PDB file of C-alpha atoms in Angstrom:
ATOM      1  CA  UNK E  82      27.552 -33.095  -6.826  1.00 51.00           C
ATOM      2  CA  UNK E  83      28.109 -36.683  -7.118  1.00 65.00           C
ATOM      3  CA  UNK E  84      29.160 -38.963  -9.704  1.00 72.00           C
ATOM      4  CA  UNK E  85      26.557 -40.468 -10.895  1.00 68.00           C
ATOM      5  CA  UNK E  86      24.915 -36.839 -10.799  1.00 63.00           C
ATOM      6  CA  UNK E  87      27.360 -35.527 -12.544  1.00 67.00           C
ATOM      7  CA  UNK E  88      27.286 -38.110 -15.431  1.00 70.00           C
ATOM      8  CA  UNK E  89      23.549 -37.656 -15.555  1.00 67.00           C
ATOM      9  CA  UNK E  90      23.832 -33.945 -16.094  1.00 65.00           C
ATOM     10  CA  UNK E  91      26.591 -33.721 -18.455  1.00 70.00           C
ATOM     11  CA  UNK E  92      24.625 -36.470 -20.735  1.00 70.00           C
ATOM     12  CA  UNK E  93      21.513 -34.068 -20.157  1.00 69.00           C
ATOM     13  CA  UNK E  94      23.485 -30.997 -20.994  1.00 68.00           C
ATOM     14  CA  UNK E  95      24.809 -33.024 -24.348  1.00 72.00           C
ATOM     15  CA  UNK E  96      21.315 -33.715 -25.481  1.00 70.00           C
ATOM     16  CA  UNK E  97      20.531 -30.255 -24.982  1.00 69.00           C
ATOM     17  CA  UNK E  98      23.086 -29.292 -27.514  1.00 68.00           C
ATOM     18  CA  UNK E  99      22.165 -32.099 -29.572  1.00 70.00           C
ATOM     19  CA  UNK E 100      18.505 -30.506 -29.894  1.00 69.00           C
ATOM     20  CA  UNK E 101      20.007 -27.194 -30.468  1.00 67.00           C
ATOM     21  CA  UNK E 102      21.435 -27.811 -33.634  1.00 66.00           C
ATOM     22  CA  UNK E 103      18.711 -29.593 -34.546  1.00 68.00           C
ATOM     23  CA  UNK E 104      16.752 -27.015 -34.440  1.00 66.00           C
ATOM     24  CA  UNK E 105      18.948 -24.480 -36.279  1.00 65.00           C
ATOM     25  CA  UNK E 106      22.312 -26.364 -37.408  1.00 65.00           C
ATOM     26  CA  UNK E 107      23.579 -22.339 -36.959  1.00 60.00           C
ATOM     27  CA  UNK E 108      23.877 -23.788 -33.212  1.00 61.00           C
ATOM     28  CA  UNK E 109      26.627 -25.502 -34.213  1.00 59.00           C
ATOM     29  CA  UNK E 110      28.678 -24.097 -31.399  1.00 60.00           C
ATOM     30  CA  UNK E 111      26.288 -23.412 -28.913  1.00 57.00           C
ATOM     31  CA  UNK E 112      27.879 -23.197 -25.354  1.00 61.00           C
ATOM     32  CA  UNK E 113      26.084 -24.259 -22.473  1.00 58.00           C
ATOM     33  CA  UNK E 114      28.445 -22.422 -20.612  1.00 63.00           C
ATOM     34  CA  UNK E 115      27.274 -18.915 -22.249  1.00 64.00           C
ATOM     35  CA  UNK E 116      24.043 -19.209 -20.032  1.00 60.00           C
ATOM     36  CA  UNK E 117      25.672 -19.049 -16.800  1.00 61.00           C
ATOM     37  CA  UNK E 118      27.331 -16.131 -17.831  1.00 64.00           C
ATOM     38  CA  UNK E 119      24.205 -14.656 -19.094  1.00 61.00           C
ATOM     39  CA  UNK E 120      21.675 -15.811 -16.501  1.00 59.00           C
ATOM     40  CA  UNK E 121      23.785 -16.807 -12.982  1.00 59.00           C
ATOM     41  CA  UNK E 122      20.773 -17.759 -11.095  1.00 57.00           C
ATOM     42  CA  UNK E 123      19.109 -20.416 -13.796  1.00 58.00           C
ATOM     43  CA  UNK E 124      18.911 -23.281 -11.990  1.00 59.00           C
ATOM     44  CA  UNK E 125      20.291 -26.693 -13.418  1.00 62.00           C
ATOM     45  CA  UNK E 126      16.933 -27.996 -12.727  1.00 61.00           C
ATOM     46  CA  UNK E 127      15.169 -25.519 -15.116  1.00 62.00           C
ATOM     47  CA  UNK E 128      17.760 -26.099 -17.671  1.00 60.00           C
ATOM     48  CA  UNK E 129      17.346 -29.937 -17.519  1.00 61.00           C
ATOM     49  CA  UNK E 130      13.595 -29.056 -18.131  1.00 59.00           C
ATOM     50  CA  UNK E 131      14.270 -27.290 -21.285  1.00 58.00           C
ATOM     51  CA  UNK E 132      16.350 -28.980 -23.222  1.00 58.00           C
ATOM     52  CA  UNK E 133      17.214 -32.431 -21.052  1.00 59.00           C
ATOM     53  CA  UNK E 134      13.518 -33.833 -20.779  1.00 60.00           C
ATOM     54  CA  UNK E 135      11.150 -31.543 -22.878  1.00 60.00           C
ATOM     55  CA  UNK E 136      13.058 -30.861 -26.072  1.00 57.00           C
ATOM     56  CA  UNK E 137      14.301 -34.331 -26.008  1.00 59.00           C
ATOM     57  CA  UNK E 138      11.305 -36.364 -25.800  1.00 62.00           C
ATOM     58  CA  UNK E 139      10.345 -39.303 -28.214  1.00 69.00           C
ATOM     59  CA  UNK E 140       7.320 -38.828 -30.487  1.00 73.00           C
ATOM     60  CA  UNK E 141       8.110 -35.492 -32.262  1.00 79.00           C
ATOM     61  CA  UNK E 142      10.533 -34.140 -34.588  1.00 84.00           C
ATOM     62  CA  UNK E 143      12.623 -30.598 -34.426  1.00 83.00           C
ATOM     63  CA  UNK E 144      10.496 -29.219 -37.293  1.00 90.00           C
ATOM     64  CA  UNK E 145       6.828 -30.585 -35.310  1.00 90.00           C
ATOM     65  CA  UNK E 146       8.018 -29.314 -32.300  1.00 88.00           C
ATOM     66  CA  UNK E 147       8.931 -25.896 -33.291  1.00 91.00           C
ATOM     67  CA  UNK E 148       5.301 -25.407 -35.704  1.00 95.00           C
ATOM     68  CA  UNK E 149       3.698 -26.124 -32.322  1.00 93.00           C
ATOM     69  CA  UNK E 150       5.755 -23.602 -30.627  1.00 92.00           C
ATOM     70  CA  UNK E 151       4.492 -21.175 -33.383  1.00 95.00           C
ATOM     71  CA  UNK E 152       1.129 -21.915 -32.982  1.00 95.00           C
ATOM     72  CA  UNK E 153       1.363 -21.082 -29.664  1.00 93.00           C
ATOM     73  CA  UNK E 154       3.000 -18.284 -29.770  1.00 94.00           C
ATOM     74  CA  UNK E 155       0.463 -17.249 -32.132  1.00 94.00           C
ATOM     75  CA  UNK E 156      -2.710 -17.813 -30.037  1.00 92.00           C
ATOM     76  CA  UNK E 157      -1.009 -15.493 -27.647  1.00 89.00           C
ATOM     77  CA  UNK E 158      -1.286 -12.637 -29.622  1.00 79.00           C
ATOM     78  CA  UNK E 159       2.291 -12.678 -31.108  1.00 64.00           C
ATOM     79  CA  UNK E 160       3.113 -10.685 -27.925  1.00 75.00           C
ATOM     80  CA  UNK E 161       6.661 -12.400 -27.730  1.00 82.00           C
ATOM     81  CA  UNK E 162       8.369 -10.702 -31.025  1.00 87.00           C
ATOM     82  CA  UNK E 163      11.580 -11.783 -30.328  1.00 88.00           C
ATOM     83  CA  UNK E 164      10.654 -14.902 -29.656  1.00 89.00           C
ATOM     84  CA  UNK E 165       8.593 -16.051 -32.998  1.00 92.00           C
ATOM     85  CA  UNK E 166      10.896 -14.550 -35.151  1.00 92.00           C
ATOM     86  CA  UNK E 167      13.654 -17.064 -33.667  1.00 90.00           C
ATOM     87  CA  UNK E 168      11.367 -19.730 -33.490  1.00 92.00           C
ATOM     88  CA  UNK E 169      10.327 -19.033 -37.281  1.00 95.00           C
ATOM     89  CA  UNK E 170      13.709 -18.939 -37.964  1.00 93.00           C
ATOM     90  CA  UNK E 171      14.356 -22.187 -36.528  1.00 91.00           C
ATOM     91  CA  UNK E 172      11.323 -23.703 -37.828  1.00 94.00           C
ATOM     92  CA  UNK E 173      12.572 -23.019 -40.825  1.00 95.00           C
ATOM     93  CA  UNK E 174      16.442 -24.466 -40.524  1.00 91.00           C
ATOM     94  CA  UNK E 175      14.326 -27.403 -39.367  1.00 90.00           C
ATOM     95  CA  UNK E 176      13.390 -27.968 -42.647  1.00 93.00           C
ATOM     96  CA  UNK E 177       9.634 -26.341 -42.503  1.00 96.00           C
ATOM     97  CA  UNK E 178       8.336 -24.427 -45.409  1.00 96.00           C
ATOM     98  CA  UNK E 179       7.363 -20.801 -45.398  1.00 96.00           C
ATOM     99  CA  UNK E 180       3.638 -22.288 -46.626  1.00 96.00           C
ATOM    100  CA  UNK E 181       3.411 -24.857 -43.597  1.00 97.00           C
ATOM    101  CA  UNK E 182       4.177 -22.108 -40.622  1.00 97.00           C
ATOM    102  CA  UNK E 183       1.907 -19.530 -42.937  1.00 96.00           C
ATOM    103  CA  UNK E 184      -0.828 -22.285 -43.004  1.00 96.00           C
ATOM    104  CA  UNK E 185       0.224 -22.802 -38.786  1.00 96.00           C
ATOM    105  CA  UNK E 186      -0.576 -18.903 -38.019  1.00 95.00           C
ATOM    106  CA  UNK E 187      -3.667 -18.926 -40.565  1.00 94.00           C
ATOM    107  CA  UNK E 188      -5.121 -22.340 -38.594  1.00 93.00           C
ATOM    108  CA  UNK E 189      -4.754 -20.543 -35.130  1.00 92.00           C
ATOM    109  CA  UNK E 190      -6.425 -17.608 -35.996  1.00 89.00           C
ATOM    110  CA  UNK E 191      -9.610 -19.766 -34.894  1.00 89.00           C
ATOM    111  CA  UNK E 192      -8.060 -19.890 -31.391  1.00 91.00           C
ATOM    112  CA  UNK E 193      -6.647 -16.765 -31.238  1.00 89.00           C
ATOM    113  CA  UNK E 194      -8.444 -14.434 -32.980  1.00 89.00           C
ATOM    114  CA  UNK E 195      -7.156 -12.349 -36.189  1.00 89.00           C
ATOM    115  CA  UNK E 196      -5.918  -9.828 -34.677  1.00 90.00           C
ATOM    116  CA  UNK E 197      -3.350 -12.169 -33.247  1.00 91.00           C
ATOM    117  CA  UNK E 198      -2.789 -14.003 -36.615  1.00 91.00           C
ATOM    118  CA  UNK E 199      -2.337 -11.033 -38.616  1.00 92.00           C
ATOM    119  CA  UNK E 200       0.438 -10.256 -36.379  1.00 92.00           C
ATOM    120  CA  UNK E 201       2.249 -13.442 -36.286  1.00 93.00           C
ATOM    121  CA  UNK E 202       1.530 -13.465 -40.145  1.00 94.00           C
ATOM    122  CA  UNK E 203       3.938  -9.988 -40.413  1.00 94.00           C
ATOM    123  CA  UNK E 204       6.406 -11.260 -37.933  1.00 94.00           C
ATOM    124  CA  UNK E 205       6.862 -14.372 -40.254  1.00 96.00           C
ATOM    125  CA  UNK E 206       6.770 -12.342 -43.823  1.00 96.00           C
ATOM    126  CA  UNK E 207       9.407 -10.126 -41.973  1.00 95.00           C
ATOM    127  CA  UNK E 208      11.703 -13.238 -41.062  1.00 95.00           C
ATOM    128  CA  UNK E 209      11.123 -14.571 -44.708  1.00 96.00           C
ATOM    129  CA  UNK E 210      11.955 -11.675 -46.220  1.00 95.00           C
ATOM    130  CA  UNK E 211      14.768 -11.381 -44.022  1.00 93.00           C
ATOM    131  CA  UNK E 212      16.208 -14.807 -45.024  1.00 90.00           C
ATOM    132  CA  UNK E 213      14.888 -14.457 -48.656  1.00 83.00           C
ATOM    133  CA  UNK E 214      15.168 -17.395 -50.558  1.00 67.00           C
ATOM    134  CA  UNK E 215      17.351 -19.610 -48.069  1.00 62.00           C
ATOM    135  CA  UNK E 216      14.994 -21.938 -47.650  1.00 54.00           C
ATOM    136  CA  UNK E 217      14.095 -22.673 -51.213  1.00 50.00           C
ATOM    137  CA  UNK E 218      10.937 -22.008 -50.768  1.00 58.00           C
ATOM    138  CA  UNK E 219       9.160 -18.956 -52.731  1.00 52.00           C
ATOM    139  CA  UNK E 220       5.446 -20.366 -50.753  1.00 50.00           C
TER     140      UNK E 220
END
C-alpha cells in the first residue's frame, strides 16, 4: 500500500467512524478493527463503499438517511429482522421520533403491500417498547 493510499484510507476509515456515531452515539467506540476479526475476507473496497463514500455523502442527514433505510427495508417485506430493529434503533438515536418511522412503515405499505407493513410496524413497536421512553417520545 502506498502513502498516499494509505492516507486516503485511514481518512476514509475515520469518516466511517464519524458516521457511526452519528448514527447511534452508542458507537462511541466502534473499532474498525473488530470487522476484520469478524469478517477476514471484506474487502477494503467494500468497506470504503459503506461507510467512506455512501454513508458520507453531502445532501442527507444521519436521521434522513436511516428513515430511508427503513422504508426500504420495509418494502421488502421486513424480511431482514435483525436488521430494522438496528436500523430503528439507530433511527431513533438519530434523533427520529417513534411517529415519523411509524408514519415511514405506514407510507410504504403502498409499495410494499400490508402484509409487509404490518410487519415492520411490530418490529418497530417491539424496539420501542424495548427502549421505552428513551426517546421522549410517547408517539
Amino acid at each position: 500500500m502506498t502513502d498516499a493510499f494509505g492516507k486516503l484510507f485511514q481518512q476514509m476509515m475515520e469518516q466511517g467512524q464519524e458516521m457511526a456515531r452519528t448514527f447511534n452515539p452508542a458507537l462511541e467506540n466502534f473499532s474498525v478493527a473488530g470487522f476484520d476479526k469478524m469478517w477476514p475476507t471484506l474487502s477494503k473496497d467494500m468497506m470504503e463503499m459503506w461507510f467512506g463514500k455512501t454513508f458520507n455523502r453531502e445532501g442527507l442527514d444521519a436521521k434522513t438517511r436511516l428513515l430511508v433505510t427503513v422504508a426500504a427495508l420495509t418494502v421488502l417485506g421486513a424480511q431482514a429482522e435483525p436488521q430494522m430493529r438496528l436500523t430503528i434503533r439507530h433511527a431513533l438515536e438519530a434523533g427520529a421520533t417513534k411517529r415519523e418511522i411509524a408514519e415511514v412503515i405506514y407510507q410504504m405499505s403502498m409499495f410494499g403491500g400490508l402484509p409487509a407493513m404490518t410487519k415492520a410496524l411490530e418490529i418497530a413497536q417491539a424496539v420501542f417498547d424495548e427502549v421505552g421512553d428513551k426517546t421522549g417520545d410517547d408517539a
